[in-house]
Coordinates of C-alpha atoms in Angstrom, one line a residue:
M17 CA 22.3 22.9 0.5
N18 CA 23.7 22.4 -2.9
T19 CA 26.6 20.1 -3.4
E20 CA 27.2 20.5 -7.1
F21 CA 28.4 24.0 -7.7
H22 CA 30.3 25.1 -10.8
F23 CA 30.7 28.9 -11.3
N24 CA 31.2 28.7 -15.0
L25 CA 31.2 26.1 -17.8
A26 CA 34.8 26.6 -18.7
E27 CA 36.0 25.7 -15.2
A28 CA 33.6 22.8 -14.9
A29 CA 35.1 21.4 -18.2
A30 CA 38.7 21.8 -16.9
Q31 CA 38.1 19.9 -13.7
P32 CA 37.4 16.2 -13.1
R33 CA 33.6 15.6 -13.0
D34 CA 33.7 14.8 -9.2
R35 CA 35.5 18.1 -8.2
W36 CA 32.6 19.2 -6.1
H37 CA 31.3 15.8 -5.0
G38 CA 30.6 15.7 -1.3
I39 CA 31.2 19.5 -0.9
T40 CA 28.4 21.4 0.9
R41 CA 27.8 25.1 0.4
P42 CA 25.1 26.5 2.7
Y43 CA 24.5 29.3 0.2
K44 CA 23.3 29.7 -3.4
M45 CA 24.8 30.8 -6.6
Q46 CA 22.8 34.0 -6.5
D47 CA 24.6 34.9 -3.2
V48 CA 27.9 34.5 -4.9
E49 CA 26.9 36.6 -7.9
R50 CA 25.6 39.3 -5.6
L51 CA 28.8 39.5 -3.6
R52 CA 31.2 39.1 -6.6
G53 CA 30.9 42.7 -8.1
S54 CA 30.4 43.7 -11.7
V55 CA 34.0 43.1 -12.9
R56 CA 35.4 39.5 -13.2
I57 CA 39.1 39.6 -12.2
E58 CA 41.1 36.6 -13.3
H59 CA 43.5 35.0 -10.8
T60 CA 45.5 32.8 -13.1
L61 CA 48.1 31.4 -10.7
A62 CA 45.5 30.5 -8.0
R63 CA 43.3 28.8 -10.6
M64 CA 46.1 27.0 -12.3
G65 CA 47.6 25.9 -9.0
A66 CA 44.2 24.6 -7.7
E67 CA 43.5 22.6 -10.8
N68 CA 47.0 21.2 -10.9
L69 CA 46.9 20.2 -7.2
W70 CA 43.5 18.6 -7.5
N71 CA 44.8 16.5 -10.5
L72 CA 48.0 15.6 -8.6
L73 CA 46.0 14.4 -5.6
H74 CA 44.0 12.1 -7.8
T75 CA 46.8 10.8 -10.0
E76 CA 49.9 10.5 -7.8
P77 CA 50.3 8.0 -5.0
Y78 CA 50.7 11.0 -2.8
V79 CA 51.9 14.6 -3.1
A80 CA 55.0 15.4 -1.0
A81 CA 56.0 19.0 -0.1
L82 CA 58.6 20.9 2.0
G83 CA 58.0 24.2 3.7
A84 CA 59.8 27.0 1.9
M85 CA 60.8 30.2 3.7
T86 CA 62.1 32.0 0.6
G87 CA 61.5 32.1 -3.2
N88 CA 64.9 30.6 -3.8
Q89 CA 64.1 27.6 -1.6
A90 CA 61.0 27.1 -3.6
I91 CA 63.0 27.2 -6.9
Q92 CA 65.3 24.5 -5.6
Q93 CA 62.4 22.3 -4.6
V94 CA 60.8 22.5 -8.0
Q95 CA 64.0 22.0 -9.9
V96 CA 64.6 18.6 -8.2
G97 CA 61.1 17.5 -9.0
L98 CA 58.9 18.2 -6.0
K99 CA 55.4 19.0 -7.3
A100 CA 54.0 21.2 -4.5
I101 CA 55.2 23.7 -2.0
Y102 CA 54.1 24.3 1.5
V103 CA 53.9 27.9 2.9
S104 CA 54.1 27.6 6.7
G105 CA 52.7 30.2 9.1
W106 CA 55.3 29.0 11.6
Q107 CA 58.1 29.9 9.3
V108 CA 56.6 33.2 8.4
A109 CA 56.3 34.0 12.1
A110 CA 59.9 33.0 12.8
D111 CA 61.7 34.9 10.1
A112 CA 59.6 36.1 7.2
N113 CA 56.7 38.3 8.4
L114 CA 55.8 41.8 7.4
S115 CA 56.5 43.3 10.9
G116 CA 60.2 42.3 10.7
E117 CA 60.0 40.6 14.1
M118 CA 60.9 37.0 15.1
Y119 CA 57.8 35.5 16.7
P120 CA 56.7 32.1 18.0
D121 CA 53.8 30.5 16.1
Q122 CA 51.0 32.3 18.0
S123 CA 49.4 34.5 15.3
L124 CA 51.4 37.5 16.5
Y125 CA 52.4 38.7 13.0
P126 CA 50.4 40.8 10.6
A127 CA 47.6 38.8 9.0
D128 CA 48.7 39.5 5.4
S129 CA 52.2 38.1 6.0
V130 CA 51.5 34.6 4.6
P131 CA 49.8 36.0 1.4
S132 CA 52.8 38.2 1.0
M133 CA 55.1 35.1 1.3
V134 CA 52.9 33.2 -1.3
R135 CA 53.3 36.2 -3.6
R136 CA 57.1 36.3 -3.1
I137 CA 57.4 32.6 -3.9
N138 CA 55.3 32.9 -7.0
K139 CA 57.4 35.9 -8.1
A140 CA 60.6 33.8 -7.7
L141 CA 59.0 30.9 -9.6
Q142 CA 58.0 33.4 -12.3
R143 CA 61.6 34.7 -12.6
A144 CA 62.9 31.1 -13.0
D145 CA 60.2 30.4 -15.6
Q146 CA 61.1 33.6 -17.5
T147 CA 64.8 32.9 -17.4
H148 CA 64.5 29.4 -18.6
H149 CA 61.9 30.3 -21.3
A150 CA 64.1 33.1 -22.6
E151 CA 67.0 30.5 -22.9
G152 CA 64.7 28.1 -24.8
K153 CA 64.5 25.7 -21.8
N154 CA 60.9 24.7 -21.2
G155 CA 61.1 21.3 -19.6
T156 CA 60.3 22.4 -16.0
K157 CA 56.8 23.3 -14.8
W158 CA 57.9 26.1 -12.4
F159 CA 54.5 27.1 -11.0
A160 CA 54.1 24.4 -8.5
P161 CA 50.9 24.7 -6.4
L162 CA 51.3 26.4 -3.1
I163 CA 49.5 25.1 0.0
A164 CA 49.3 28.0 2.5
D165 CA 48.7 28.4 6.2
A166 CA 45.8 30.6 7.2
E167 CA 46.2 29.6 10.9
A168 CA 42.9 30.1 12.7
G169 CA 41.8 32.9 10.4
F170 CA 43.2 35.8 12.5
G171 CA 39.8 36.7 13.8
G172 CA 36.1 35.9 13.0
N173 CA 34.3 34.9 9.9
L174 CA 34.9 38.1 8.1
N175 CA 38.6 38.0 8.8
A176 CA 38.8 34.5 7.4
F177 CA 36.8 35.6 4.3
E178 CA 39.2 38.5 3.7
L179 CA 42.3 36.4 4.4
M180 CA 41.2 33.8 1.9
K181 CA 40.7 36.4 -0.7
A182 CA 44.2 37.7 -0.1
M183 CA 45.5 34.1 -0.5
V184 CA 43.8 33.8 -3.8
E185 CA 45.1 37.1 -5.0
A186 CA 48.6 36.0 -4.1
G187 CA 48.2 32.7 -6.0
A188 CA 47.7 30.0 -3.4
A189 CA 46.3 26.7 -4.7
C190 CA 45.1 25.4 -1.3
V191 CA 44.6 27.1 2.1
H192 CA 44.2 25.5 5.5
F193 CA 42.3 26.7 8.5
E194 CA 42.5 25.2 12.0
D195 CA 39.9 25.0 14.8
Q196 CA 41.8 26.9 17.5
L197 CA 40.7 30.2 19.0
S198 CA 42.6 32.8 16.9
S199 CA 43.5 35.1 19.8
A200 CA 45.0 32.2 21.7
K201 CA 46.4 30.3 18.7
K202 CA 49.4 28.1 19.3
C203 CA 51.7 25.9 17.2
G204 CA 50.1 22.5 17.0
H205 CA 53.0 21.2 19.1
L206 CA 52.8 23.7 21.9
G207 CA 50.6 23.5 25.0
G208 CA 47.7 25.7 26.0
K209 CA 45.6 25.3 22.8
V210 CA 42.0 26.4 22.9
L211 CA 39.5 25.1 20.4
V212 CA 36.5 27.0 19.2
S213 CA 33.1 25.2 19.0
T214 CA 32.6 22.9 16.1
S215 CA 30.0 25.2 14.6
E216 CA 32.4 28.2 14.7
A217 CA 35.1 26.2 13.0
I218 CA 32.6 25.2 10.2
Q219 CA 31.7 28.8 9.7
K220 CA 35.3 29.7 9.0
L221 CA 35.5 26.9 6.4
V222 CA 32.3 28.3 4.8
A223 CA 33.7 31.8 4.9
A224 CA 36.8 30.5 3.0
R225 CA 34.8 28.6 0.5
L226 CA 32.5 31.6 -0.1
A227 CA 35.6 33.8 -0.6
A228 CA 37.1 31.4 -3.2
D229 CA 33.7 31.3 -5.0
V230 CA 33.4 35.0 -5.0
M231 CA 36.9 35.2 -6.5
G232 CA 35.9 32.6 -9.1
V233 CA 38.7 30.1 -8.3
P234 CA 38.4 26.4 -7.3
T235 CA 40.8 26.8 -4.4
L236 CA 41.2 23.8 -2.2
I237 CA 40.3 24.1 1.4
M238 CA 42.0 22.0 4.1
A239 CA 40.5 21.7 7.6
R240 CA 42.8 21.1 10.4
T241 CA 41.8 19.9 13.9
D242 CA 43.9 20.3 17.0
A243 CA 41.5 18.2 19.0
D244 CA 43.9 15.4 19.5
S245 CA 45.9 17.5 22.1
A246 CA 43.9 20.6 22.9
A247 CA 42.4 20.5 26.4
L248 CA 40.3 23.7 26.3
L249 CA 37.1 24.9 24.5
T250 CA 35.7 28.4 24.2
S251 CA 32.0 27.4 24.4
D252 CA 29.7 24.6 25.2
I253 CA 27.0 25.8 22.7
D254 CA 27.4 23.1 20.1
P255 CA 25.9 19.7 21.2
R256 CA 28.5 17.9 19.0
D257 CA 31.1 19.0 21.6
G258 CA 29.1 17.9 24.6
E259 CA 30.3 14.4 24.9
F260 CA 33.9 15.6 25.3
L261 CA 33.2 18.2 28.1
T262 CA 34.8 17.5 31.5
G263 CA 32.6 19.9 33.4
E264 CA 35.6 22.0 34.5
R265 CA 36.1 25.7 33.8
T266 CA 39.3 27.7 33.8
T267 CA 40.0 31.1 35.2
E268 CA 39.6 32.5 31.7
G269 CA 36.2 30.9 31.4
F270 CA 37.2 28.2 29.0
F271 CA 35.6 24.7 29.2
G272 CA 37.8 21.6 29.8
I273 CA 37.5 18.9 27.2
R274 CA 38.8 15.3 26.9
S275 CA 41.1 15.5 23.9
G276 CA 42.3 12.6 21.9
L277 CA 41.7 10.8 18.6
K278 CA 38.0 10.2 19.3
C279 CA 37.5 14.0 19.6
A280 CA 39.6 14.7 16.5
I281 CA 37.7 12.2 14.4
A282 CA 34.4 13.7 15.5
R283 CA 35.5 17.1 14.5
A284 CA 37.0 15.9 11.2
I285 CA 33.7 14.2 10.3
A286 CA 31.9 17.5 11.1
Y287 CA 34.3 19.4 8.8
A288 CA 34.4 16.9 6.0
P289 CA 31.4 18.3 4.0
Y290 CA 33.0 21.8 3.9
A291 CA 36.6 20.9 3.1
D292 CA 38.6 19.2 0.4
L293 CA 41.2 17.7 2.7
L294 CA 41.3 16.9 6.4
W295 CA 44.3 17.1 8.7
C296 CA 44.7 16.0 12.3
E297 CA 47.6 17.6 14.1
T298 CA 49.3 14.8 16.1
S299 CA 51.9 14.6 18.8
K300 CA 54.2 11.9 17.4
P301 CA 54.7 9.9 14.2
D302 CA 52.4 6.9 14.8
L303 CA 51.0 4.8 11.9
Q304 CA 48.4 3.2 14.1
E305 CA 47.0 6.5 15.2
A306 CA 47.1 7.7 11.6
R307 CA 45.2 4.5 10.6
E308 CA 42.6 5.0 13.3
F309 CA 41.9 8.6 12.2
A310 CA 41.7 7.6 8.6
E311 CA 39.4 4.7 9.2
G312 CA 37.2 6.8 11.5
V313 CA 36.8 9.5 8.8
H314 CA 36.4 7.1 5.9
A315 CA 33.7 5.1 7.7
R316 CA 31.5 8.2 7.2
F317 CA 33.2 9.8 4.2
P318 CA 34.8 7.1 2.0
G319 CA 37.7 8.3 0.0
K320 CA 37.9 11.7 1.7
L321 CA 41.4 13.2 1.1
L322 CA 43.6 13.4 4.1
A323 CA 46.8 15.3 4.9
Y324 CA 49.6 14.5 7.3
N325 CA 52.2 16.8 8.9
C326 CA 55.6 14.9 8.9
S327 CA 56.6 17.4 11.6
P328 CA 60.2 18.4 12.6
S329 CA 58.8 18.7 16.1
F330 CA 58.8 14.9 16.2
N331 CA 62.0 13.1 17.2
W332 CA 61.7 10.6 14.4
K333 CA 64.5 8.2 15.4
K334 CA 63.3 8.1 19.0
H335 CA 59.9 6.9 17.9
L336 CA 60.6 4.8 14.8
P337 CA 63.2 2.5 13.4
D338 CA 64.9 3.3 10.1
S339 CA 62.9 0.8 8.2
T340 CA 59.6 2.3 9.4
I341 CA 60.8 5.8 8.6
A342 CA 61.8 4.8 5.1
N343 CA 58.3 3.3 4.4
F344 CA 56.3 5.9 6.5
Q345 CA 55.0 7.9 3.6
R346 CA 54.0 4.9 1.5
E347 CA 52.1 3.5 4.5
L348 CA 50.3 6.8 5.0
A349 CA 49.4 7.0 1.3
A350 CA 47.8 3.6 1.4
M351 CA 45.5 5.0 4.2
G352 CA 44.4 7.9 2.1
Y353 CA 46.9 10.6 3.2
K354 CA 47.4 12.1 -0.2
F355 CA 49.2 15.3 0.9
Q356 CA 52.2 14.8 3.1
F357 CA 54.5 17.7 4.1
I358 CA 57.3 18.8 6.3
T359 CA 56.2 22.1 7.7
L360 CA 59.5 23.6 8.8
A361 CA 61.9 22.1 6.3
G362 CA 63.0 25.6 5.1
F363 CA 63.7 26.8 8.7
H364 CA 65.8 23.8 9.6
S365 CA 67.7 23.5 6.4
L366 CA 68.5 27.2 6.3
N367 CA 69.8 27.3 9.8
L368 CA 71.8 24.2 9.8
S369 CA 73.5 24.9 6.5
M370 CA 74.5 28.4 7.6
F371 CA 75.6 27.2 11.0
E372 CA 77.9 24.7 9.4
L373 CA 79.3 27.2 7.0
A374 CA 79.9 29.8 9.7
R375 CA 81.6 27.3 12.0
G376 CA 83.8 26.2 9.1
F377 CA 84.6 29.7 8.1
K378 CA 85.5 30.7 11.6
A379 CA 87.9 27.7 11.9
E380 CA 89.3 27.5 8.4
G381 CA 88.6 30.8 6.6
M382 CA 88.2 30.7 2.9
A383 CA 88.9 27.0 2.7
A384 CA 85.5 26.3 4.2
Y385 CA 83.7 28.5 1.6
S386 CA 85.8 26.9 -1.2
Q387 CA 84.6 23.5 -0.1
L388 CA 81.0 24.7 -0.3
Q389 CA 81.6 26.0 -3.7
E390 CA 83.1 22.7 -4.8
R391 CA 80.0 21.0 -3.7
E392 CA 78.0 23.4 -5.8
F393 CA 80.1 22.6 -8.8
R394 CA 79.6 18.9 -8.3
C395 CA 75.8 19.4 -8.0
E396 CA 75.8 21.5 -11.1
Q397 CA 77.5 18.8 -13.1
A398 CA 75.6 15.8 -11.7
E399 CA 72.2 17.3 -10.9
Q400 CA 71.9 20.5 -12.9
Y401 CA 72.0 22.6 -9.8
E402 CA 71.9 26.3 -10.9
G403 CA 72.4 28.4 -7.8
V404 CA 76.2 28.4 -8.2
K405 CA 75.8 30.9 -11.1
H406 CA 74.1 33.4 -8.9
Q407 CA 74.0 36.3 -11.4
R408 CA 72.2 34.2 -14.1
F409 CA 70.0 32.6 -11.4
V410 CA 68.4 35.8 -10.3
G411 CA 67.7 36.9 -13.9
T412 CA 70.7 39.0 -15.1
G413 CA 70.6 37.3 -18.5
Y414 CA 66.9 37.8 -18.8
F415 CA 67.1 41.5 -18.3
D416 CA 70.0 41.6 -20.7
E417 CA 67.6 40.2 -23.2
V418 CA 65.0 42.9 -22.3
Q419 CA 67.6 45.6 -22.9
H420 CA 68.6 43.9 -26.2
V421 CA 65.0 44.1 -27.4
I422 CA 64.5 47.7 -26.2
T423 CA 67.6 48.9 -28.0
S424 CA 67.2 46.8 -31.1
G425 CA 70.4 45.0 -30.3
T426 CA 72.6 48.1 -29.9
A427 CA 73.1 48.1 -26.2
S428 CA 76.7 47.9 -25.0
T429 CA 75.8 47.6 -21.3
K430 CA 74.9 43.9 -21.1
A431 CA 75.6 42.8 -17.5
L432 CA 76.1 39.1 -17.8
E433 CA 78.3 39.1 -21.0
G434 CA 81.3 40.7 -19.3
S435 CA 80.8 39.3 -15.8
T436 CA 83.3 37.4 -13.8
E437 CA 80.6 34.7 -13.5
N438 CA 80.6 34.2 -17.3
K439 CA 84.4 34.1 -17.4
Q440 CA 85.1 31.9 -14.4
F441 CA 82.0 29.6 -14.0
T442 CA 81.7 28.2 -17.5
E443 CA 84.9 26.2 -17.5
P444 CA 84.9 22.5 -16.5
V445 CA 85.2 21.8 -12.8
E446 CA 88.6 20.2 -13.4
A447 CA 90.0 23.4 -14.8
L448 CA 88.6 25.4 -11.9
N449 CA 90.2 23.0 -9.5
S450 CA 93.6 23.5 -11.1
V451 CA 93.6 27.2 -10.2
M452 CA 92.2 26.9 -6.6

């Protein structure tokens, strides 16, 4: 099994020398070349994102990310300085999947829905980049790396292989796979979870790595284990799972297992050679549990990168005092949790903000919306918030520039130039207040 694997010299030069240290591939370069095809297709955003994320994970104390449900949410995150974006399967299931349904997080939506969301977010970031670049503003690195949720792979090894390819084509920098049975997959904070055997979970990780290698991109792979709380297992075939078997069987034929951190650590250790980051899904925010998991992994794999879900499913104030919450991420970072994310941030912020506006609008009418707009103006002045000028935000000025170039400057149909936004949203806030 080769652990040093660079698919071309240019990429090897662009990455830190230890990029593939500790990574096992149970296949050869000749296998990749045979499966790659005769035409090398470049995947710029995926490559750039993977290289950027790898560097961030090794230069920042930790990388923090919020789950984005829309491209506009992603733009806001980048503008305030967040350096990575999480693309949650839960959020895609809830309100952003290609079937147009609202689903629980149980792999009910079409398998290409998360790649589609990755593509949508990258398109939004591209528009922001184009708009700013056309205006001569190049201070923001808009293409933040996207860390995307592949759930349990939506099937077997071949499904995981194809899903990983779709993620790369959409521009994902990192993709995570979990060790649940895909047909019975549940949100990490639901009951009834069924694990696949350790060997099957490893094969999914190998499938994902092979797909990235075939695509010629150093995409990061994150292995998630749900063994801390899952009580069922599909098969007793893998001896590594044997010590956790209870001897019980369910009516579906599943095997009972003793879940917990010991089981999660054993699985993470088994996955470590095949993944760049390890994630243990937990049931509550607990620094002692996090430390135990980290120490268990690092005893076998020193320095292995870890990820932590700062989940909205936790009642944070119920479990922790304010002082601990304030220091929680720094404490995690010291243990080696270099990627820390809030999976459902987009869902909760979107719903609460609209609920509050709708409640105010019902009670106060336009006064409530005017108050929201005033907050936007204040954020624009103090924090360079750009969403208040919605026409410019979505690219109207950029396409005016396109029209200008096409017509050699003779077009009389520029959209932003005569807009109400240009007339009313360029005055000082004080002047606007005087007419409201």
